[in-house]
Short mmCIF file of N, CA and C in Angstrom, two decimals:
data_model
loop_
_atom_site.label_atom_id
_atom_site.label_comp_id
_atom_site.label_asym_id
_atom_site.label_seq_id
_atom_site.Cartn_x
_atom_site.Cartn_y
_atom_site.Cartn_z
N MET A 178 -155.33 -15.36 45.55
CA MET A 178 -154.56 -15.21 46.47
C MET A 178 -154.77 -15.27 47.99
N ILE A 179 -153.89 -15.58 48.91
CA ILE A 179 -154.47 -16.17 49.85
C ILE A 179 -153.70 -14.93 51.22
N ILE A 180 -154.00 -14.26 51.44
CA ILE A 180 -153.27 -13.35 53.11
C ILE A 180 -152.81 -14.35 53.47
N MET A 181 -151.17 -13.96 53.87
CA MET A 181 -150.28 -14.79 54.32
C MET A 181 -150.36 -14.07 55.45
N GLY A 182 -150.07 -15.07 57.23
CA GLY A 182 -149.84 -14.54 58.73
C GLY A 182 -148.53 -14.15 58.29
N LYS A 183 -147.94 -12.83 59.12
CA LYS A 183 -146.62 -12.30 59.67
C LYS A 183 -145.88 -13.53 60.11
N PHE A 184 -144.82 -13.45 59.15
CA PHE A 184 -143.50 -14.15 60.06
C PHE A 184 -143.21 -13.41 61.20
N VAL A 185 -142.53 -14.77 62.25
CA VAL A 185 -142.56 -14.78 63.30
C VAL A 185 -141.27 -15.06 63.44
N PHE A 186 -140.13 -14.82 64.08
CA PHE A 186 -139.03 -15.30 64.23
C PHE A 186 -139.22 -15.54 65.61
N ARG A 187 -138.94 -16.96 66.41
CA ARG A 187 -139.66 -17.37 67.52
C ARG A 187 -138.39 -16.75 68.56
N MET A 188 -136.98 -16.57 68.19
CA MET A 188 -135.79 -16.40 68.98
C MET A 188 -135.28 -15.02 68.34
N GLN A 189 -136.65 -14.18 67.58
CA GLN A 189 -136.16 -12.70 67.63
C GLN A 189 -135.37 -11.76 68.68
N THR A 190 -135.70 -11.88 70.37
CA THR A 190 -135.84 -10.92 71.31
C THR A 190 -134.09 -11.51 71.50
N LEU A 191 -134.01 -12.79 71.65
CA LEU A 191 -132.33 -13.51 71.87
C LEU A 191 -131.80 -12.65 70.77
N LEU A 192 -132.01 -12.23 69.32
CA LEU A 192 -131.24 -11.97 68.07
C LEU A 192 -131.38 -10.52 68.25
N ASN A 193 -132.60 -9.84 68.73
CA ASN A 193 -131.73 -8.25 69.76
C ASN A 193 -130.88 -7.64 70.84
N LEU A 194 -131.26 -8.65 71.57
CA LEU A 194 -129.96 -9.02 72.61
C LEU A 194 -128.51 -9.00 71.86
N LYS A 195 -128.18 -10.03 71.21
CA LYS A 195 -126.87 -10.02 70.35
C LYS A 195 -126.75 -8.99 69.89
N ILE A 196 -127.70 -8.17 68.92
CA ILE A 196 -127.17 -6.85 68.37
C ILE A 196 -126.94 -5.83 69.34
N GLN A 197 -127.47 -5.72 70.20
CA GLN A 197 -127.73 -4.90 70.97
C GLN A 197 -125.93 -5.07 72.11
N LEU A 198 -125.46 -6.49 72.13
CA LEU A 198 -124.54 -7.20 72.93
C LEU A 198 -123.70 -6.25 72.12
N GLU A 199 -123.81 -6.99 70.50
CA GLU A 199 -122.84 -6.46 69.45
C GLU A 199 -122.41 -4.78 69.68
N ASN A 200 -123.16 -3.99 69.50
CA ASN A 200 -122.93 -2.43 69.55
C ASN A 200 -122.51 -2.05 70.99
N GLY A 201 -122.58 -2.53 71.80
CA GLY A 201 -122.24 -2.26 72.93
C GLY A 201 -120.68 -2.43 72.97
N LEU A 202 -120.19 -3.80 72.68
CA LEU A 202 -118.66 -4.34 72.84
C LEU A 202 -117.77 -3.05 71.70
N LYS A 203 -118.75 -2.68 70.39
CA LYS A 203 -118.04 -2.00 69.68
C LYS A 203 -117.60 -0.91 70.31
N ASN A 204 -118.53 -0.32 70.92
CA ASN A 204 -118.73 1.23 71.73
C ASN A 204 -117.16 1.04 72.70
N GLU A 205 -117.41 -0.01 73.45
CA GLU A 205 -116.26 -0.38 74.61
C GLU A 205 -114.72 -0.75 73.67
N LEU A 206 -114.88 -1.45 72.73
CA LEU A 206 -113.61 -1.83 72.08
C LEU A 206 -113.03 -0.33 71.35
N GLY A 207 -114.09 0.64 71.25
CA GLY A 207 -113.35 1.99 70.33
C GLY A 207 -113.07 2.41 71.53
N ARG A 208 -113.40 2.43 72.81
CA ARG A 208 -112.94 3.51 73.87
C ARG A 208 -111.38 2.97 74.29
N ALA A 209 -111.66 1.27 74.35
CA ALA A 209 -110.51 0.66 74.68
C ALA A 209 -109.25 0.98 73.66
N VAL A 210 -109.50 1.43 72.24
CA VAL A 210 -108.81 1.44 71.42
C VAL A 210 -107.94 3.23 71.47
N GLN A 211 -108.45 4.01 71.78
CA GLN A 211 -108.47 5.17 72.13
C GLN A 211 -107.52 5.06 73.33
N GLU A 212 -107.83 4.49 74.17
CA GLU A 212 -107.20 4.62 75.32
C GLU A 212 -105.75 3.78 75.16
N LEU A 213 -105.51 2.94 74.42
CA LEU A 213 -104.57 2.38 73.97
C LEU A 213 -103.60 3.82 73.45
N GLU A 214 -104.58 4.24 72.46
CA GLU A 214 -103.30 5.28 71.63
C GLU A 214 -102.86 6.81 72.65
N ARG A 215 -104.31 6.45 73.81
CA ARG A 215 -103.41 7.98 74.43
C ARG A 215 -102.01 7.27 75.26
N GLN A 216 -102.13 6.12 75.95
CA GLN A 216 -101.09 5.95 76.51
C GLN A 216 -99.76 5.55 75.73
N LYS A 217 -99.93 5.41 74.29
CA LYS A 217 -98.74 5.37 73.04
C LYS A 217 -98.28 6.67 73.28
N ASP A 218 -99.14 7.75 73.09
CA ASP A 218 -98.64 9.31 72.69
C ASP A 218 -98.13 9.90 74.24
N ILE A 219 -98.30 9.08 75.48
CA ILE A 219 -97.80 9.31 76.36
C ILE A 219 -96.34 8.77 76.53
N LEU A 220 -96.06 7.89 76.14
CA LEU A 220 -94.61 7.11 76.10
C LEU A 220 -94.12 7.63 74.67
N ASN A 221 -94.50 8.33 73.74
CA ASN A 221 -94.04 8.88 72.27
C ASN A 221 -93.34 10.65 72.85
N GLY A 222 -94.41 10.82 74.09
CA GLY A 222 -93.56 12.42 74.70
C GLY A 222 -92.58 11.89 75.35
N LEU A 223 -92.40 10.92 76.69
CA LEU A 223 -91.42 10.79 77.13
C LEU A 223 -90.29 10.29 76.57
N ILE A 224 -90.49 9.69 75.30
CA ILE A 224 -89.28 9.50 74.64
C ILE A 224 -88.66 10.82 74.16
N LYS A 225 -89.77 11.75 72.88
CA LYS A 225 -89.51 13.05 72.62
C LYS A 225 -88.63 13.97 73.59
N GLU A 226 -89.34 14.03 74.96
CA GLU A 226 -88.62 14.83 75.84
C GLU A 226 -86.96 14.31 75.85
N ARG A 227 -86.56 13.02 76.20
CA ARG A 227 -85.26 12.69 76.79
C ARG A 227 -84.80 12.81 75.52
N ASP A 228 -85.03 12.60 74.24
CA ASP A 228 -83.91 12.86 73.50
C ASP A 228 -83.82 14.33 72.98
N GLU A 229 -84.87 15.16 73.31
CA GLU A 229 -84.34 16.66 73.49
C GLU A 229 -83.06 16.88 75.05
N TYR A 230 -83.68 16.35 75.96
CA TYR A 230 -82.30 16.24 76.91
C TYR A 230 -81.44 15.59 76.78
N ILE A 231 -81.19 14.98 75.83
CA ILE A 231 -79.87 14.30 75.41
C ILE A 231 -78.92 15.37 74.41
N ASP A 232 -79.89 15.72 73.45
CA ASP A 232 -79.36 16.56 72.59
C ASP A 232 -78.91 18.23 73.24
N SER A 233 -79.65 18.39 74.17
CA SER A 233 -79.51 19.60 74.73
C SER A 233 -77.58 19.60 75.67
N ILE A 234 -77.45 18.20 76.17
CA ILE A 234 -76.41 18.12 76.93
C ILE A 234 -75.21 17.79 75.71
N ASN A 235 -75.55 16.84 75.00
CA ASN A 235 -74.67 17.16 74.07
C ASN A 235 -74.27 18.50 73.42
N SER A 236 -75.24 19.81 72.91
CA SER A 236 -74.64 20.42 72.44
C SER A 236 -74.12 21.36 73.69
N LYS A 237 -74.24 21.38 74.80
CA LYS A 237 -73.74 22.02 75.93
C LYS A 237 -72.36 21.57 76.03
N SER A 238 -72.46 20.36 76.29
CA SER A 238 -70.73 19.63 76.36
C SER A 238 -69.94 20.37 76.04
N GLU A 239 -70.57 20.59 74.11
CA GLU A 239 -69.79 21.33 73.52
C GLU A 239 -68.71 22.44 73.85
N GLU A 240 -69.77 23.23 74.46
CA GLU A 240 -69.35 24.29 75.04
C GLU A 240 -69.03 24.62 76.33
N GLY A 241 -69.09 23.38 77.27
CA GLY A 241 -68.93 23.54 78.20
C GLY A 241 -69.60 23.41 79.28
N ILE A 242 -69.66 22.13 80.33
CA ILE A 242 -71.12 22.14 81.08
C ILE A 242 -70.17 22.03 82.77
N SER A 243 -71.04 21.98 83.93
CA SER A 243 -69.95 21.67 85.23
C SER A 243 -70.59 20.53 85.20
N VAL A 244 -70.11 19.48 85.97
CA VAL A 244 -70.29 17.94 86.26
C VAL A 244 -71.64 18.43 86.96
N GLY A 245 -71.74 19.26 88.02
CA GLY A 245 -73.13 18.98 88.97
C GLY A 245 -74.57 19.50 87.87
N LYS A 246 -74.29 19.87 86.95
CA LYS A 246 -75.69 20.06 85.81
C LYS A 246 -75.53 19.16 84.70
N LEU A 247 -74.39 18.43 84.77
CA LEU A 247 -74.39 16.90 83.67
C LEU A 247 -74.86 15.60 84.56
N ARG A 248 -74.63 15.83 86.01
CA ARG A 248 -75.22 14.64 86.78
C ARG A 248 -77.19 14.94 87.28
N GLU A 249 -77.37 16.07 86.87
CA GLU A 249 -78.35 16.57 86.98
C GLU A 249 -78.99 16.61 85.55
N TYR A 250 -78.22 16.51 84.54
CA TYR A 250 -79.37 15.92 82.74
C TYR A 250 -79.29 14.60 83.49
N ASN A 251 -78.40 13.57 83.60
CA ASN A 251 -78.20 12.37 83.62
C ASN A 251 -79.08 11.94 84.75
N MET A 252 -79.30 12.81 85.55
CA MET A 252 -80.53 12.14 86.59
C MET A 252 -81.97 12.09 85.85
N TYR A 253 -81.75 13.49 85.26
CA TYR A 253 -83.71 13.55 84.88
C TYR A 253 -83.93 12.37 83.66
N ILE A 254 -82.64 12.17 82.78
CA ILE A 254 -83.33 10.90 82.12
C ILE A 254 -83.08 10.52 82.47
N SER A 255 -82.21 9.81 83.61
CA SER A 255 -82.98 8.13 84.17
C SER A 255 -84.23 8.50 84.29
N TYR A 256 -84.46 8.96 85.00
CA TYR A 256 -86.07 9.46 85.68
C TYR A 256 -86.98 8.88 84.41
N LEU A 257 -86.18 9.65 83.44
CA LEU A 257 -87.26 9.82 82.23
C LEU A 257 -87.53 8.83 81.19
N ASN A 258 -86.42 7.51 81.31
CA ASN A 258 -85.88 5.81 80.86
C ASN A 258 -86.59 5.49 81.63
N GLU A 259 -86.86 5.52 83.30
CA GLU A 259 -87.55 4.44 84.02
C GLU A 259 -89.27 5.11 83.98
N ARG A 260 -89.84 6.18 83.30
CA ARG A 260 -91.28 6.60 83.06
C ARG A 260 -91.64 5.50 81.67
N ALA A 261 -90.53 5.86 81.16
CA ALA A 261 -90.54 5.27 79.89
C ALA A 261 -90.93 3.63 79.84
N LYS A 262 -90.34 3.03 80.94
CA LYS A 262 -90.28 1.59 81.57
C LYS A 262 -91.78 1.37 81.94
N LEU A 263 -91.88 2.37 82.32
CA LEU A 263 -93.77 2.62 83.76
C LEU A 263 -93.95 2.16 82.42
N GLN A 264 -94.77 3.21 81.17
CA GLN A 264 -95.29 3.30 80.26
C GLN A 264 -95.25 2.38 79.29
N LYS A 265 -94.75 1.91 78.67
CA LYS A 265 -94.68 0.54 78.34
C LYS A 265 -95.21 -0.79 78.87
N ASP A 266 -95.95 -0.77 80.24
CA ASP A 266 -95.97 -1.65 80.95
C ASP A 266 -97.89 -1.34 80.62
N ASN A 267 -98.15 0.15 81.06
CA ASN A 267 -99.44 0.49 80.90
C ASN A 267 -99.98 0.34 79.44
N ILE A 268 -98.78 0.78 78.28
CA ILE A 268 -99.39 -0.11 76.96
C ILE A 268 -99.62 -1.55 76.90
N LYS A 269 -99.25 -1.96 77.26
CA LYS A 269 -99.31 -3.39 77.26
C LYS A 269 -100.31 -4.14 77.82
N LYS A 270 -100.59 -3.20 78.97
CA LYS A 270 -101.94 -3.53 79.60
C LYS A 270 -103.44 -3.13 78.84
N ALA A 271 -103.04 -2.28 78.47
CA ALA A 271 -104.46 -1.34 77.73
C ALA A 271 -104.22 -1.91 76.37
N GLN A 272 -103.70 -2.85 75.63
CA GLN A 272 -103.24 -3.74 74.81
C GLN A 272 -104.02 -5.12 75.34
N LEU A 273 -103.84 -5.63 76.40
CA LEU A 273 -104.65 -6.64 76.98
C LEU A 273 -106.32 -6.26 77.07
N VAL A 274 -106.18 -5.06 77.40
CA VAL A 274 -107.87 -4.73 77.05
C VAL A 274 -108.90 -4.76 76.10
N VAL A 275 -108.00 -4.33 75.39
CA VAL A 275 -108.22 -4.14 73.69
C VAL A 275 -108.49 -5.61 72.83
N ASP A 276 -107.29 -6.29 73.48
CA ASP A 276 -107.63 -7.73 72.89
C ASP A 276 -108.78 -8.51 73.38
N ASN A 277 -108.75 -8.06 74.71
CA ASN A 277 -110.09 -8.52 75.36
C ASN A 277 -111.50 -8.21 74.57
N TYR A 278 -111.78 -7.30 74.50
CA TYR A 278 -112.96 -6.58 73.53
C TYR A 278 -113.01 -7.12 72.43
N ARG A 279 -111.79 -7.36 71.75
CA ARG A 279 -111.59 -7.61 70.09
C ARG A 279 -112.32 -9.30 70.58
N ASP A 280 -111.84 -10.09 71.17
CA ASP A 280 -112.39 -10.95 71.31
C ASP A 280 -113.41 -11.63 71.92
N LYS A 281 -114.01 -10.96 72.27
CA LYS A 281 -115.58 -10.80 73.29
C LYS A 281 -116.33 -10.47 71.67
N LEU A 282 -116.04 -9.00 71.19
CA LEU A 282 -116.78 -8.61 69.86
C LEU A 282 -116.58 -9.91 69.02
N ILE A 283 -115.82 -10.55 68.45
CA ILE A 283 -116.11 -11.83 67.46
C ILE A 283 -116.81 -12.74 68.23
N LYS A 284 -116.58 -12.81 69.18
CA LYS A 284 -117.31 -14.02 69.42
C LYS A 284 -119.14 -13.97 69.40
N ALA A 285 -119.38 -12.20 70.03
CA ALA A 285 -120.96 -11.56 69.75
C ALA A 285 -121.27 -11.68 68.32
N MET A 286 -120.19 -11.66 67.28
CA MET A 286 -120.42 -11.11 66.27
C MET A 286 -120.78 -12.65 65.56
N GLN A 287 -119.95 -13.46 65.77
CA GLN A 287 -120.87 -15.22 65.31
C GLN A 287 -121.74 -15.89 65.77
N GLU A 288 -121.84 -15.21 67.08
CA GLU A 288 -123.31 -15.81 67.64
C GLU A 288 -124.35 -15.01 66.94
N LYS A 289 -123.99 -13.35 66.89
CA LYS A 289 -125.18 -13.40 65.95
C LYS A 289 -125.75 -13.41 64.33
N LYS A 290 -124.45 -14.11 64.22
CA LYS A 290 -124.48 -14.75 62.51
C LYS A 290 -124.97 -15.87 62.74
N VAL A 291 -124.92 -16.43 63.45
CA VAL A 291 -125.53 -18.13 63.39
C VAL A 291 -127.16 -17.75 63.71
N LEU A 292 -127.84 -16.83 64.68
CA LEU A 292 -129.21 -16.67 65.16
C LEU A 292 -129.21 -15.89 63.43
N GLU A 293 -128.95 -15.20 62.94
CA GLU A 293 -129.25 -14.44 61.40
C GLU A 293 -129.44 -15.26 60.72
N LYS A 294 -128.40 -16.33 60.46
CA LYS A 294 -128.37 -17.69 59.18
C LYS A 294 -129.70 -18.68 59.58
N LEU A 295 -130.11 -18.88 61.05
CA LEU A 295 -131.07 -19.23 61.78
C LEU A 295 -132.25 -18.53 61.35
N LYS A 296 -132.86 -18.10 61.10
CA LYS A 296 -133.78 -17.10 60.96
C LYS A 296 -133.88 -16.44 59.58
N GLU A 297 -132.99 -16.84 58.50
CA GLU A 297 -132.88 -17.09 57.66
C GLU A 297 -133.82 -17.98 56.84
N LYS A 298 -133.33 -19.41 57.63
CA LYS A 298 -133.48 -20.81 57.05
C LYS A 298 -135.14 -20.83 57.69
N LYS A 299 -135.20 -20.31 58.97
CA LYS A 299 -137.01 -20.71 58.87
C LYS A 299 -137.94 -19.68 58.12
N TYR A 300 -137.46 -18.37 57.81
CA TYR A 300 -138.02 -17.17 56.65
C TYR A 300 -138.42 -18.20 55.33
N GLU A 301 -137.20 -18.86 55.06
CA GLU A 301 -137.42 -19.86 53.65
C GLU A 301 -138.43 -20.46 53.90
N GLU A 302 -137.93 -21.27 54.80
CA GLU A 302 -139.12 -22.47 55.17
C GLU A 302 -140.67 -21.75 55.48
N TYR A 303 -140.98 -20.73 56.31
CA TYR A 303 -142.47 -20.28 56.14
C TYR A 303 -142.71 -19.52 54.84
N MET A 304 -142.02 -19.34 53.95
CA MET A 304 -142.19 -18.82 52.61
C MET A 304 -142.35 -20.31 51.46
N LYS A 305 -141.98 -21.47 51.85
CA LYS A 305 -141.98 -22.63 50.91
C LYS A 305 -143.40 -23.29 51.08
N GLU A 306 -143.90 -23.05 52.90
CA GLU A 306 -144.69 -23.62 53.66
C GLU A 306 -146.45 -22.72 53.15
N GLN A 307 -145.96 -21.38 53.11
CA GLN A 307 -147.19 -20.62 52.61
C GLN A 307 -147.26 -20.88 50.98
N LEU A 308 -146.51 -20.84 50.28
CA LEU A 308 -146.62 -21.25 48.68
C LEU A 308 -147.54 -22.38 48.73
N LYS A 309 -146.80 -23.64 49.19
CA LYS A 309 -147.53 -24.84 49.27
C LYS A 309 -149.16 -24.44 49.68
N GLU A 310 -149.00 -24.46 51.08
CA GLU A 310 -151.05 -23.17 50.94
C GLU A 310 -151.71 -22.56 50.31
N GLU A 311 -151.28 -21.86 49.06
CA GLU A 311 -151.75 -20.88 48.12
C GLU A 311 -151.93 -22.22 46.74
N GLN A 312 -151.08 -23.05 46.61
CA GLN A 312 -151.24 -23.47 45.35
C GLN A 312 -152.13 -25.09 46.22
N LYS A 313 -152.50 -25.43 47.16
CA LYS A 313 -153.27 -26.36 47.61
C LYS A 313 -154.60 -25.50 47.70
N LEU A 314 -154.96 -24.26 47.97
CA LEU A 314 -156.22 -23.45 47.50
C LEU A 314 -156.36 -23.57 46.34
N ASN A 315 -155.67 -23.13 45.57
CA ASN A 315 -155.87 -22.76 44.19
C ASN A 315 -155.89 -24.44 43.61
N ASP A 316 -155.54 -25.48 44.11
CA ASP A 316 -155.87 -26.50 43.57
C ASP A 316 -157.72 -26.98 43.69
N GLU A 317 -157.78 -26.15 45.58
CA GLU A 317 -158.77 -26.03 45.72
C GLU A 317 -159.99 -25.71 45.00
N ILE A 318 -159.96 -24.54 44.45
CA ILE A 318 -160.52 -23.35 43.73
C ILE A 318 -160.68 -24.23 42.50
N VAL A 319 -159.50 -24.24 41.82
CA VAL A 319 -159.94 -25.26 40.26
C VAL A 319 -160.51 -26.44 40.27
N SER A 320 -160.37 -27.08 41.96
CA SER A 320 -161.25 -28.19 41.45
C SER A 320 -162.80 -28.13 41.76
N PHE A 321 -162.89 -27.25 42.76
CA PHE A 321 -164.92 -27.07 43.45
C PHE A 321 -165.31 -26.55 41.31
N ASN A 322 -164.49 -25.40 40.77
CA ASN A 322 -164.78 -24.92 39.56
C ASN A 322 -165.15 -25.89 38.96
N LEU A 323 -164.62 -26.93 38.79
CA LEU A 323 -164.27 -27.64 37.56
C LEU A 323 -165.85 -28.65 37.93
N SER A 324 -165.98 -28.98 39.18
CA SER A 324 -166.88 -29.81 39.32
C SER A 324 -168.66 -29.10 39.30
N HIS A 325 -168.42 -27.75 40.00
CA HIS A 325 -169.59 -27.17 39.68
C HIS A 325 -169.85 -26.98 38.08
N SER A 326 -168.79 -26.36 36.97
CA SER A 326 -168.97 -26.82 35.22
C SER A 326 -169.40 -28.00 34.96
N ALA A 327 -169.30 -29.14 36.13
CA ALA A 327 -169.78 -30.13 35.42
C ALA A 327 -171.20 -30.44 35.26
N GLU A 328 -171.96 -29.97 36.19
CA GLU A 328 -173.32 -29.99 36.96
C GLU A 328 -173.72 -29.02 35.79
#
Protein backbone atom coordinates (compact mmCIF):
# COMPACT_ATOMS: atom_id res chain seq x y z
CA MET A 1 0.00 0.00 0.00
CA ILE A 2 1.49 3.32 -0.98
CA ILE A 3 1.16 6.45 1.07
CA MET A 4 -0.93 8.91 -0.88
CA GLY A 5 -0.10 12.58 -1.02
CA LYS A 6 -2.72 14.87 0.40
CA PHE A 7 -5.38 16.11 -2.04
CA VAL A 8 -5.03 19.83 -2.64
CA PHE A 9 -7.71 21.78 -4.50
CA ARG A 10 -5.94 24.68 -6.18
CA MET A 11 -9.03 26.89 -6.02
CA GLN A 12 -9.76 26.26 -2.33
CA THR A 13 -9.04 29.90 -1.42
CA LEU A 14 -11.58 31.08 -3.97
CA LEU A 15 -14.09 28.52 -2.70
CA ASN A 16 -13.52 29.74 0.87
CA LEU A 17 -14.15 33.32 -0.29
CA LYS A 18 -17.38 32.27 -2.00
CA ILE A 19 -18.51 30.54 1.21
CA GLN A 20 -17.75 33.69 3.23
CA LEU A 21 -19.56 35.84 0.67
CA GLU A 22 -22.59 33.55 0.79
CA ASN A 23 -22.69 33.64 4.60
CA GLY A 24 -22.38 37.43 4.60
CA LEU A 25 -25.19 37.75 2.07
CA LYS A 26 -27.39 35.43 4.12
CA ASN A 27 -26.89 37.74 7.12
CA GLU A 28 -27.60 40.85 5.04
CA LEU A 29 -30.70 39.25 3.57
CA GLY A 30 -31.89 38.37 7.09
CA ARG A 31 -31.46 41.98 8.21
CA ALA A 32 -33.23 43.26 5.10
CA VAL A 33 -36.17 40.91 5.70
CA GLN A 34 -36.39 42.09 9.32
CA GLU A 35 -36.44 45.71 8.14
CA LEU A 36 -39.17 44.89 5.60
CA GLU A 37 -41.26 43.29 8.35
CA ARG A 38 -40.68 46.31 10.59
CA GLN A 39 -41.92 48.63 7.84
CA LYS A 40 -45.00 46.43 7.34
CA ASP A 41 -45.68 46.55 11.08
CA ILE A 42 -45.55 50.35 10.99
CA LEU A 43 -48.10 50.38 8.14
CA ASN A 44 -50.36 47.95 10.00
CA GLY A 45 -50.18 50.18 13.08
CA LEU A 46 -51.19 53.23 11.03
CA ILE A 47 -54.09 51.37 9.44
CA LYS A 48 -55.23 50.06 12.81
CA GLU A 49 -55.09 53.56 14.33
CA ARG A 50 -57.03 55.00 11.39
CA ASP A 51 -59.69 52.29 11.65
CA GLU A 52 -60.03 52.93 15.39
CA TYR A 53 -60.53 56.65 14.74
CA ILE A 54 -63.17 55.88 12.11
CA ASP A 55 -64.98 53.61 14.57
CA SER A 56 -64.69 56.34 17.20
CA ILE A 57 -66.22 58.91 14.84
CA ASN A 58 -69.06 56.56 13.96
CA SER A 59 -69.93 55.88 17.59
CA LYS A 60 -69.62 59.56 18.57
CA SER A 61 -71.68 60.73 15.60
CA GLU A 62 -74.56 58.56 16.83
CA GLU A 63 -74.35 60.34 20.19
CA GLY A 64 -73.90 63.71 18.56
CA ILE A 65 -70.60 65.39 17.71
CA SER A 66 -69.70 68.99 16.96
CA VAL A 67 -68.69 70.01 13.47
CA GLY A 68 -65.34 71.22 14.82
CA LYS A 69 -64.58 67.83 16.39
CA LEU A 70 -65.71 66.05 13.23
CA ARG A 71 -63.39 68.24 11.15
CA GLU A 72 -60.57 67.51 13.61
CA TYR A 73 -61.12 63.75 13.31
CA ASN A 74 -61.27 63.96 9.52
CA MET A 75 -58.02 65.93 9.37
CA TYR A 76 -56.30 63.35 11.57
CA ILE A 77 -57.66 60.49 9.46
CA SER A 78 -56.39 62.25 6.31
CA TYR A 79 -53.01 62.63 8.01
CA LEU A 80 -52.97 58.90 8.85
CA ASN A 81 -53.94 58.06 5.25
CA GLU A 82 -51.06 60.19 3.96
CA ARG A 83 -48.63 58.54 6.38
CA ALA A 84 -49.89 55.11 5.29
CA LYS A 85 -49.29 56.09 1.66
CA LEU A 86 -45.72 57.17 2.48
CA GLN A 87 -45.22 54.00 4.50
CA LYS A 88 -46.21 51.91 1.47
CA ASP A 89 -43.36 53.61 -0.40
CA ASN A 90 -41.00 52.64 2.43
CA ILE A 91 -42.21 49.05 2.12
CA LYS A 92 -41.56 49.07 -1.63
CA LYS A 93 -38.02 50.34 -1.03
CA ALA A 94 -37.41 47.71 1.66
CA GLN A 95 -38.76 45.02 -0.69
CA LEU A 96 -36.32 46.15 -3.39
CA VAL A 97 -33.45 45.81 -0.92
CA VAL A 98 -34.63 42.29 0.00
CA ASP A 99 -34.92 41.35 -3.69
CA ASN A 100 -31.45 42.73 -4.39
CA TYR A 101 -29.85 40.71 -1.58
CA ARG A 102 -31.81 37.61 -2.61
CA ASP A 103 -30.52 37.92 -6.19
CA LYS A 104 -26.94 38.40 -4.97
CA LEU A 105 -27.28 35.39 -2.67
CA ILE A 106 -28.62 33.17 -5.46
CA LYS A 107 -25.69 34.18 -7.69
CA ALA A 108 -23.16 33.56 -4.89
CA MET A 109 -24.70 30.15 -4.16
CA GLN A 110 -24.50 29.20 -7.85
CA GLU A 111 -20.84 30.28 -8.05
CA LYS A 112 -20.03 28.30 -4.89
CA LYS A 113 -21.81 25.24 -6.25
CA VAL A 114 -19.78 25.39 -9.48
CA LEU A 115 -16.55 25.43 -7.46
CA GLU A 116 -17.76 22.60 -5.22
CA LYS A 117 -18.59 20.47 -8.28
CA LEU A 118 -15.16 21.24 -9.72
CA LYS A 119 -13.51 20.27 -6.43
CA GLU A 120 -15.48 17.02 -6.38
CA LYS A 121 -14.45 16.25 -9.97
CA LYS A 122 -10.79 17.02 -9.23
CA TYR A 123 -10.93 14.80 -6.14
CA GLU A 124 -12.35 11.92 -8.19
CA GLU A 125 -9.55 12.40 -10.77
CA TYR A 126 -7.02 12.46 -7.93
CA MET A 127 -8.40 9.22 -6.47
CA LYS A 128 -8.33 7.50 -9.89
CA GLU A 129 -4.73 8.60 -10.37
CA GLN A 130 -3.80 7.33 -6.90
CA LEU A 131 -5.47 4.00 -7.64
CA LYS A 132 -3.59 3.78 -10.94
CA GLU A 133 -0.30 4.49 -9.18
CA GLU A 134 -1.06 1.89 -6.52
CA GLN A 135 -1.87 -0.73 -9.18
CA LYS A 136 1.32 0.14 -11.05
CA LEU A 137 3.34 -0.28 -7.85
CA ASN A 138 1.60 -3.60 -7.09
CA ASP A 139 2.36 -4.82 -10.62
CA GLU A 140 6.02 -3.87 -10.16
CA ILE A 141 6.16 -5.73 -6.83
CA VAL A 142 4.56 -8.83 -8.35
CA SER A 143 6.90 -8.61 -11.34
CA PHE A 144 9.90 -8.18 -9.03
CA ASN A 145 8.82 -11.14 -6.86
CA LEU A 146 8.26 -13.33 -9.91
CA SER A 147 11.64 -12.47 -11.38
CA HIS A 148 13.38 -13.21 -8.06
CA SER A 149 11.52 -16.47 -7.47
CA ALA A 150 12.44 -17.64 -10.99
CA GLU A 151 16.13 -17.22 -10.22
